[in-house]
CSV table of C-alpha atoms in Angstrom, one decimal:
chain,number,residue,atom,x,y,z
A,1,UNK,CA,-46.8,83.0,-24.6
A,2,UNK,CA,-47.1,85.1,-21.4
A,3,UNK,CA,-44.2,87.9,-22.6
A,4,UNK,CA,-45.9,87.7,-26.1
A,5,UNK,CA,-49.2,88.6,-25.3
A,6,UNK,CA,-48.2,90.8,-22.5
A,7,UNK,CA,-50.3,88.7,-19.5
A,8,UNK,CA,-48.0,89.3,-17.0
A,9,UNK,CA,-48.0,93.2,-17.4
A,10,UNK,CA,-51.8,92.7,-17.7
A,11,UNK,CA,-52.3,91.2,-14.4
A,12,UNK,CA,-50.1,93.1,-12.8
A,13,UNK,CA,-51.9,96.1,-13.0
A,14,UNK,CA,-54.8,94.3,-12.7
A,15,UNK,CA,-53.7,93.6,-8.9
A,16,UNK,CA,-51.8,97.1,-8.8
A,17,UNK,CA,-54.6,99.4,-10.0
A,18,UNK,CA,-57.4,98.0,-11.0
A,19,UNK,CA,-58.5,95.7,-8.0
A,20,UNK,CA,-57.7,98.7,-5.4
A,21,UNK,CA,-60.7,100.4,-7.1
A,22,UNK,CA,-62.7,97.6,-6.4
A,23,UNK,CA,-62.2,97.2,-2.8
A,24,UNK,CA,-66.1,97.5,-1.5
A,25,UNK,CA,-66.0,97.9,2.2
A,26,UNK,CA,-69.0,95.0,3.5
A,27,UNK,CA,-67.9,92.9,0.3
A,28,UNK,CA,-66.0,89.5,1.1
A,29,UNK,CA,-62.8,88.9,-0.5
A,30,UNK,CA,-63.2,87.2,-4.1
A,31,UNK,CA,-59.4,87.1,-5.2
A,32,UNK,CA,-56.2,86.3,-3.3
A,33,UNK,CA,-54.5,89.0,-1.4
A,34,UNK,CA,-51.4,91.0,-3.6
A,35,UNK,CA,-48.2,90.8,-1.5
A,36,UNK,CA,-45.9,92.1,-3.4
A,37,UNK,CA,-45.4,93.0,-7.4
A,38,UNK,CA,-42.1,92.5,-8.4
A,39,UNK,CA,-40.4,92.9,-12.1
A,40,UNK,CA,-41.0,89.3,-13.1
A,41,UNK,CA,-43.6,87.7,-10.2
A,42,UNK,CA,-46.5,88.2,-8.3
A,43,UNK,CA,-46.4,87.1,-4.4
A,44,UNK,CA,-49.8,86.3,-3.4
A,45,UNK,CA,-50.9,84.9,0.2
A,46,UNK,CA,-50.7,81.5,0.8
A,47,UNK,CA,-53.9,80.0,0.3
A,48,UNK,CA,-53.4,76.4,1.2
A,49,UNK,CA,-51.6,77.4,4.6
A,50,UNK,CA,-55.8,79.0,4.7
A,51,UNK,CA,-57.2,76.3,3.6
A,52,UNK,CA,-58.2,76.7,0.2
A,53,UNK,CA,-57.7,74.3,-2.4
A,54,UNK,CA,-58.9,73.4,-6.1
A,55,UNK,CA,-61.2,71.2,-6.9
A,56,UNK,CA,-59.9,67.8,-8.7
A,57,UNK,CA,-60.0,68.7,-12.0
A,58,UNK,CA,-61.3,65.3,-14.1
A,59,UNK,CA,-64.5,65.6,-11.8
A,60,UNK,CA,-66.9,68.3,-12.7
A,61,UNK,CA,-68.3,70.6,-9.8
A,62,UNK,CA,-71.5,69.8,-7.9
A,63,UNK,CA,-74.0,71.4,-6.4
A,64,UNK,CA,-72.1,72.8,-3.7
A,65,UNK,CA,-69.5,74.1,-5.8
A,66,UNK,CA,-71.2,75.5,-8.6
A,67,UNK,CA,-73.1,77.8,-6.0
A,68,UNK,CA,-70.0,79.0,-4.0
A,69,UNK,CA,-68.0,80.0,-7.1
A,70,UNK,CA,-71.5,81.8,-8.7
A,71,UNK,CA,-71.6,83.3,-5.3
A,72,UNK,CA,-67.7,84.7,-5.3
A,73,UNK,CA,-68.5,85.4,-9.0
A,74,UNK,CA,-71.4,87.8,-7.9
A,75,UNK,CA,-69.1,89.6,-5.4
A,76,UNK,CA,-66.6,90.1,-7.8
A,77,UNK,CA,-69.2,91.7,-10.6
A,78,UNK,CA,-70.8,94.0,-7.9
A,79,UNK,CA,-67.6,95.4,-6.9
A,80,UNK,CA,-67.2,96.5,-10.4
A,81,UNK,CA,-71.0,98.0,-10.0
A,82,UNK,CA,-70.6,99.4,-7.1
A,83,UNK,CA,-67.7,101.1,-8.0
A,84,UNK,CA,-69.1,102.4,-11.2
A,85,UNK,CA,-72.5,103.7,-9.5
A,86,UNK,CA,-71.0,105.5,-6.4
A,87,UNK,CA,-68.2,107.4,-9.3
A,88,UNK,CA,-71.2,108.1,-11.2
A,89,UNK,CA,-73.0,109.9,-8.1
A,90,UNK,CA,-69.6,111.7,-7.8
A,91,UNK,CA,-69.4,113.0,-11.2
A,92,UNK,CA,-72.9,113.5,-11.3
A,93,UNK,CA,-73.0,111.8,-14.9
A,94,UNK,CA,-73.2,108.2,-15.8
A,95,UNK,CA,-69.7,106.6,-15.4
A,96,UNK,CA,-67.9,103.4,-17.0
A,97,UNK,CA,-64.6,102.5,-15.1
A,98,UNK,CA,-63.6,101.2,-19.3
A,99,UNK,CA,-63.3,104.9,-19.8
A,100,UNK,CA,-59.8,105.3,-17.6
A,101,UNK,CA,-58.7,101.9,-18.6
A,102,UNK,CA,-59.9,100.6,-22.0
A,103,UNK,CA,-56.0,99.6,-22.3
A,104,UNK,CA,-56.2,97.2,-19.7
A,105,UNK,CA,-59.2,95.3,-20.9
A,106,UNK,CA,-57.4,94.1,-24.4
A,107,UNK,CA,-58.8,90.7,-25.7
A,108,UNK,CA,-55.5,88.9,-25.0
A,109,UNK,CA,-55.0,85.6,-26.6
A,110,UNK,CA,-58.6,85.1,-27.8
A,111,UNK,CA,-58.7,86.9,-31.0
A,112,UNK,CA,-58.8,85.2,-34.4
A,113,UNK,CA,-55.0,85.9,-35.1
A,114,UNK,CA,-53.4,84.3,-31.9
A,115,UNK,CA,-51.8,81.2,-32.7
A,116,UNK,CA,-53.5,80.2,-29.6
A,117,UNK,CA,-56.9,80.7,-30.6
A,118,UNK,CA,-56.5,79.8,-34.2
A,119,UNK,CA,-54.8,76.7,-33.5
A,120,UNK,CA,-57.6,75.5,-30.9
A,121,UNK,CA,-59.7,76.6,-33.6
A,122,UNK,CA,-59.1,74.6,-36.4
A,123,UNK,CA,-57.7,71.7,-34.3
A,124,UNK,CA,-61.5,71.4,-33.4
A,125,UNK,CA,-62.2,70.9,-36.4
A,126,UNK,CA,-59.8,68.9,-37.8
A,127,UNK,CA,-61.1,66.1,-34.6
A,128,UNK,CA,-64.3,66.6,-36.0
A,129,UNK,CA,-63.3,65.5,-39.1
A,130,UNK,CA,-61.5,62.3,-38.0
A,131,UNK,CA,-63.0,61.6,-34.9
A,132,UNK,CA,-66.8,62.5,-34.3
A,133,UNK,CA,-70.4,60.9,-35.3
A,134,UNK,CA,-70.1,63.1,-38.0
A,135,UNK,CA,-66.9,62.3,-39.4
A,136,UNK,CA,-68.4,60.6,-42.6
A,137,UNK,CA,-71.2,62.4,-43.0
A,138,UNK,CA,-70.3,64.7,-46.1
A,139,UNK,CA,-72.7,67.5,-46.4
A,140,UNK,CA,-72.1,68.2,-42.7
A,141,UNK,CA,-68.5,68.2,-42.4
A,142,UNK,CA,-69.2,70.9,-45.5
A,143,UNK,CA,-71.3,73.1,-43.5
A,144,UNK,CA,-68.6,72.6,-40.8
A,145,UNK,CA,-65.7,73.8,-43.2
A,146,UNK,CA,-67.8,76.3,-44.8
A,147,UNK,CA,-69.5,77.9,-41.2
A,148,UNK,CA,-66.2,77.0,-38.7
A,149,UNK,CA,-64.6,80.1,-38.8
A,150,UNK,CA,-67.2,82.6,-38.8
A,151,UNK,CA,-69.1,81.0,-35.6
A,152,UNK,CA,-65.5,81.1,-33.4
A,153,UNK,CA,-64.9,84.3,-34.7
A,154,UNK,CA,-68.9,84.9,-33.6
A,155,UNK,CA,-68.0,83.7,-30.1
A,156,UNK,CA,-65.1,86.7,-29.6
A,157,UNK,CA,-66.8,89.2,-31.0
A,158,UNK,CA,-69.8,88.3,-27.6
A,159,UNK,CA,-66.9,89.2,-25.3
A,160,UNK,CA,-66.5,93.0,-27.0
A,161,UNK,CA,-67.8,95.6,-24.8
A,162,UNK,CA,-72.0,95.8,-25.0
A,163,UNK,CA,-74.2,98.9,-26.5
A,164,UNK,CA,-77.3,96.6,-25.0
A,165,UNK,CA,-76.4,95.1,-21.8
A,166,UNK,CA,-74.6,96.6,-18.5
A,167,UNK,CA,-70.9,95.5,-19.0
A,168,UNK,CA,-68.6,94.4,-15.8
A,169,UNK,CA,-65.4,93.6,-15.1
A,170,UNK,CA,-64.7,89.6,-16.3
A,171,UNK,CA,-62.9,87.1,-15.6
A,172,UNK,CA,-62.9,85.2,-18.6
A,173,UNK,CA,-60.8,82.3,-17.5
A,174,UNK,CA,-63.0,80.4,-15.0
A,175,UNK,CA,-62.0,76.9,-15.3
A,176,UNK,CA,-61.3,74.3,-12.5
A,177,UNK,CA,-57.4,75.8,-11.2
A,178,UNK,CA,-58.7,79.4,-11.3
A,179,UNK,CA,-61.7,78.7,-8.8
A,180,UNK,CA,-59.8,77.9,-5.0
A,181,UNK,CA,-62.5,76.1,-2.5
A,182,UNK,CA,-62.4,76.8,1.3
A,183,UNK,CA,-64.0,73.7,3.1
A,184,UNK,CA,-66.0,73.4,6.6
A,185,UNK,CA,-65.5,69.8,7.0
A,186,UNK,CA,-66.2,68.0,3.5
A,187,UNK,CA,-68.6,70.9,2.1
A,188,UNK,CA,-66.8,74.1,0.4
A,189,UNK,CA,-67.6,77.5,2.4
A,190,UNK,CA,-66.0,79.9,0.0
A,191,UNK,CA,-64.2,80.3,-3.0
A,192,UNK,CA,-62.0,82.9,-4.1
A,193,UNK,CA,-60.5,83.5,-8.1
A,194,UNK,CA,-56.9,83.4,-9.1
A,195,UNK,CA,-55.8,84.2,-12.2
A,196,UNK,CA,-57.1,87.8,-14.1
A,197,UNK,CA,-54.6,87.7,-17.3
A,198,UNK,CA,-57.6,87.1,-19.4
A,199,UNK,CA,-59.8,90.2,-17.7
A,200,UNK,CA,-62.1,92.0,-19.9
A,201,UNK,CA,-65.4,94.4,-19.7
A,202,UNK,CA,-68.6,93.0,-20.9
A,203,UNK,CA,-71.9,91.8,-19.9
A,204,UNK,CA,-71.5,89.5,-16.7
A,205,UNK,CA,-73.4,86.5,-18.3
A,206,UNK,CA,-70.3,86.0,-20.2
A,207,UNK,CA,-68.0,84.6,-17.0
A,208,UNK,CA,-71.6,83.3,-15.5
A,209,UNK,CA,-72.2,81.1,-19.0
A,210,UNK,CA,-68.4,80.4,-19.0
A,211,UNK,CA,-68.6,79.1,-15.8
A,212,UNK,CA,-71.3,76.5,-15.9
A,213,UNK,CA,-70.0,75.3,-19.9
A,214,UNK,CA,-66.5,74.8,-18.1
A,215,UNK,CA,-67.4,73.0,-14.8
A,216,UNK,CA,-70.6,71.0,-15.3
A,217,UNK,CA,-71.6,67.7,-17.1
A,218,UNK,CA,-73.6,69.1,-19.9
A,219,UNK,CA,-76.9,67.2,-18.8
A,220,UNK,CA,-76.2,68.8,-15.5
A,221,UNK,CA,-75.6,72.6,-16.8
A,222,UNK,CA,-78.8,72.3,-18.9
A,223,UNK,CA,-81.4,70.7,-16.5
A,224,UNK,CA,-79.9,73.3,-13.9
A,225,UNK,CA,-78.6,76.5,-16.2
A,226,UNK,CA,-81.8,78.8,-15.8
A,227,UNK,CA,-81.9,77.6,-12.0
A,228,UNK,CA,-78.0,78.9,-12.0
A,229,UNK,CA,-78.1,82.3,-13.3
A,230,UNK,CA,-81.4,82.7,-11.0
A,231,UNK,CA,-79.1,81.7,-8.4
A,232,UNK,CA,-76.6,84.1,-9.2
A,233,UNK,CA,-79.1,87.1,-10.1
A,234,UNK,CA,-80.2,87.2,-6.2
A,235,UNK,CA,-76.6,86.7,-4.9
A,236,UNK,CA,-76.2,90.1,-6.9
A,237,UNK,CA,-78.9,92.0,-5.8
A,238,UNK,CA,-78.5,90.9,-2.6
A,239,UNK,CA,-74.8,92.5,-2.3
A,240,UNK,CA,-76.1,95.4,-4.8
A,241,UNK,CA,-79.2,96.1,-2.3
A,242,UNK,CA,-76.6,96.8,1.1
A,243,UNK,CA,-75.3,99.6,-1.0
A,244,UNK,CA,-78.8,101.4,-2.0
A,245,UNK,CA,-78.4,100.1,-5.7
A,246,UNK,CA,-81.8,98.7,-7.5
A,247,UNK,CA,-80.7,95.4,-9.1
A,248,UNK,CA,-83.3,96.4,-12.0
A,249,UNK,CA,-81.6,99.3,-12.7
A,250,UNK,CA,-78.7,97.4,-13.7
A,251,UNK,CA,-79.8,94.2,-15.1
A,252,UNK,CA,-83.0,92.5,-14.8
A,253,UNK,CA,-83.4,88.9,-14.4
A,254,UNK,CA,-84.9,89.0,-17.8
A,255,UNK,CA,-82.0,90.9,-19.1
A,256,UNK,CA,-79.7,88.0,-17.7
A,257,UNK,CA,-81.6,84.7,-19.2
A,258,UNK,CA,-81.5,87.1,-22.4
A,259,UNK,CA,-77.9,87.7,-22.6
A,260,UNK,CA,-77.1,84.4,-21.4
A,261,UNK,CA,-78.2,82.9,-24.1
A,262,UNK,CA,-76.6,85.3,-26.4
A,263,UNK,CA,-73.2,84.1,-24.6
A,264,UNK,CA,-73.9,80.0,-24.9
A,265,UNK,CA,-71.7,81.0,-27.9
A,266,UNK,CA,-68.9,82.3,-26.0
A,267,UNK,CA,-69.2,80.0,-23.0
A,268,UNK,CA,-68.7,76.8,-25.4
A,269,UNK,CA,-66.0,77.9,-27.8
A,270,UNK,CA,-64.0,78.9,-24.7
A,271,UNK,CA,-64.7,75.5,-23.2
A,272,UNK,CA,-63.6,74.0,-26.6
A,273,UNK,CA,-60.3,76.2,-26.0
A,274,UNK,CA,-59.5,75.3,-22.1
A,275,UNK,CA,-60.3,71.6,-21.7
A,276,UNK,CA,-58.3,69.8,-24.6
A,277,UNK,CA,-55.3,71.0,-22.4
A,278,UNK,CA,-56.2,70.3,-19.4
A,279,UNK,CA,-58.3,67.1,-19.1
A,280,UNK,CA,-55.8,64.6,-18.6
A,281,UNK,CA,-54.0,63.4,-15.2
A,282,UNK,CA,-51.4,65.9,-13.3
A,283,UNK,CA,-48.7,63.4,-14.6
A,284,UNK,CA,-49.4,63.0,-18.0
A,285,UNK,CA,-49.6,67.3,-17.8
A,286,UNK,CA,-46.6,67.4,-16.6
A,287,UNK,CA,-45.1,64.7,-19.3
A,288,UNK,CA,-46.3,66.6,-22.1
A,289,UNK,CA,-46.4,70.0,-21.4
A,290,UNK,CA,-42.5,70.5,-20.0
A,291,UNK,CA,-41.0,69.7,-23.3
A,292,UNK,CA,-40.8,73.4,-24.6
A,293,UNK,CA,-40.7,72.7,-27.9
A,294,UNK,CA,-43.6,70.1,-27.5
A,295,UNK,CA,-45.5,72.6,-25.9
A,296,UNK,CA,-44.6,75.6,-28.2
A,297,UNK,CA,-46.0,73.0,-30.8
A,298,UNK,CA,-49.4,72.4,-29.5
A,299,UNK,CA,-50.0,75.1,-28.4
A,300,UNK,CA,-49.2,77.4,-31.5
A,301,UNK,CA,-48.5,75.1,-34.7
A,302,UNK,CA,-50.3,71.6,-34.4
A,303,UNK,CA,-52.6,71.2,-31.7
A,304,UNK,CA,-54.7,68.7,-33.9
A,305,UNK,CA,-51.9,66.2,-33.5
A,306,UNK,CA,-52.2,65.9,-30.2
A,307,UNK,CA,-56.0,66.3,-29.3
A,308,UNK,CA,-56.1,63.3,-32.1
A,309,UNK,CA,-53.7,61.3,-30.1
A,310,UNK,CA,-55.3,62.2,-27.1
A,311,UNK,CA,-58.3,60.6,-28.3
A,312,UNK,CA,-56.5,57.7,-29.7
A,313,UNK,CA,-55.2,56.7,-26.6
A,314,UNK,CA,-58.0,57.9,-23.9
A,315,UNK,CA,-61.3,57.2,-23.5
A,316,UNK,CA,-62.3,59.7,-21.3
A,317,UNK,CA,-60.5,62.3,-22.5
A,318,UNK,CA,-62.2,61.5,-26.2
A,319,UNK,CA,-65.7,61.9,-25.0
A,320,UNK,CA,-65.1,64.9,-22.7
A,321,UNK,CA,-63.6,66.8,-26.0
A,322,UNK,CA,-65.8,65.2,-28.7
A,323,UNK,CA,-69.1,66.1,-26.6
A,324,UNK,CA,-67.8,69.5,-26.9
A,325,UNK,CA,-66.7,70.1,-30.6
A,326,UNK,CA,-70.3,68.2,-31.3
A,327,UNK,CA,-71.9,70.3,-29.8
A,328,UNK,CA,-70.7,73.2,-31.4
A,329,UNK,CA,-72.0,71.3,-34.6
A,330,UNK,CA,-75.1,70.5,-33.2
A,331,UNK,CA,-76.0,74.2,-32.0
A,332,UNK,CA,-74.5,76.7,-34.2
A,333,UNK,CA,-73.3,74.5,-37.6
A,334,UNK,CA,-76.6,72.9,-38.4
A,335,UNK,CA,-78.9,75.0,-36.7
């Protein structure tokens, strides 16, 4: 999947071109530190020999979390600001770093032909079918099969490069194993993101919606979503105010409760994508996903099969994906 859709040549330059534009003197590492490139790897610093670990990944974040990862999100954005604005100053005309490298910024595995995509796609909907509160409830499992499509499909299309908003660099990938915690004693101190194959250029609420849809308990994310992006809105102009840029001038909070709710969208179909695969124990992961034919199956001919069987056989797993694919229902088939 990784030679197919080109990821590792992606990332690569990524850490080899992209990120040395990005370095902001006064800005606190948000990604691990590049060693070396080679042909077929990427050598990164150690990061548990500094302390950083993930989070356990059947447990979503807490307070304490959620605010260190929208903080290293924030740092991450304003380099891509700050880089943008000072080149602008330079060429005395606005600038967009997507005009030198539009080629780097592709939409990778989410577009409606991937296999991947397509196959968590309809697999959603074939659970829906056979395992949610909707299941036998005809004129809605209609809507579902006539509206499926076009609302996935919907979702990509918020992660294309916006004529309304200011677009930054994304991440695009921010579950649990992508966000690496530092701790002072039991409480997390920093966090730093691994992982940029999925990078793309478009408004920032997209990774900030992403985030929270990923990471929280969805009572959590919506008694504390608007609370969030405030959160995240000052971190931004904070780090945009040390280099003389006017957080208005870029995006307002208004602009930011705005397009987040434009990217709800995006931040649950994605969800719908990552956590069917990865919200089971390390051993069972490990079990199912060595097999290379197993995996090449679920992942790009049948993933129905297994998210069904998944549910069969755990309970936790079977709400945690079924509160998902309702939603969807809920929010964007019947409303």
């Amino acid at each position: 999947m990784v030679k197919e859709l080109k990821l590792y040549e992606k990332e690569s330059k990524f850490y080899t071109i992209i990120i040395e534009k990005l370095r902001t003197p006064g800005i606190k590492a948000w990604s691990a530190k590049l060693i070396v490139a080679l042909e077929d790897a990427l050598v990164f610093e150690d990061l548990n020999s500094l302390g950083y670990r993930m989070h356990y990944k059947l447990k979503t974040l807490d307070d304490a979390h959620i605010f260190q990862a929208l903080r290293t999100l924030a740092r991450f954005h304003a380099s891509s600001i700050i880089y943008e604005e000072q080149k602008s100053v330079e060429l005395n005309r606005p600038y967009r770093i997507y005009e030198d490298y539009k080629d780097y910024f592709d939409k990778g595995g989410y577009k409606i032909t991937a296999p991947w995509f397509s196959q968590c796609m309809i697999a959603a909907l074939e659970v829906v079918k056979s395992h949610s509160k909707y299941a036998k409830t005809k004129d809605i499992i209609d809507k579902c099969d006539r509206k499926w499509a076009n609302v996935w499909k919907a979702a990509l299309d918020l992660t294309d490069t916006s004529s309304k908003y200011r677009n930054v660099i994304c991440h695009r990938d921010l579950w649990n194993n992508n966000l690496m915690f530092h701790y002072k004693g039991n409480e997390p101190d920093d966090c730093l993101l691994v992982d940029f194959q999925a990078a793309r250029y478009h408004p920032p609420a997209g990774d900030v919606v992403l985030l929270l849809f990923c990471n929280l308990e969805a009572s959590y994310r919506e008694e504390n979503f608007n609370r969030c992006l405030k959160y995240y809105h000052c971190t931004l102009q904070h780090i945009l105010e040390q280099h003389c840029i006017e957080i208005n001038d870029i995006i307002s909070l208004k602009m930011l409760q705005e397009s987040a709710k434009d990217f709800r969208l995006w931040g649950l179909v994605a969800t719908a994508c990552l956590v069917p695969q990865f919200w089971m124990k390390d051993d069972l992961t490990t079990k199912i996903f060595t097999d290379s034919n197993q995996f090449n199956k679920i992942l790009s001919q049948d993933k129905a099969t297994f998210i069904r069987k998944m549910c069969d056989e755990n309970v936790e797993y079977r709400i945690k994906v079924l509160d998902l694919f309702e939603e969807i229902v809920c929010e964007y088939i019947l409303n």
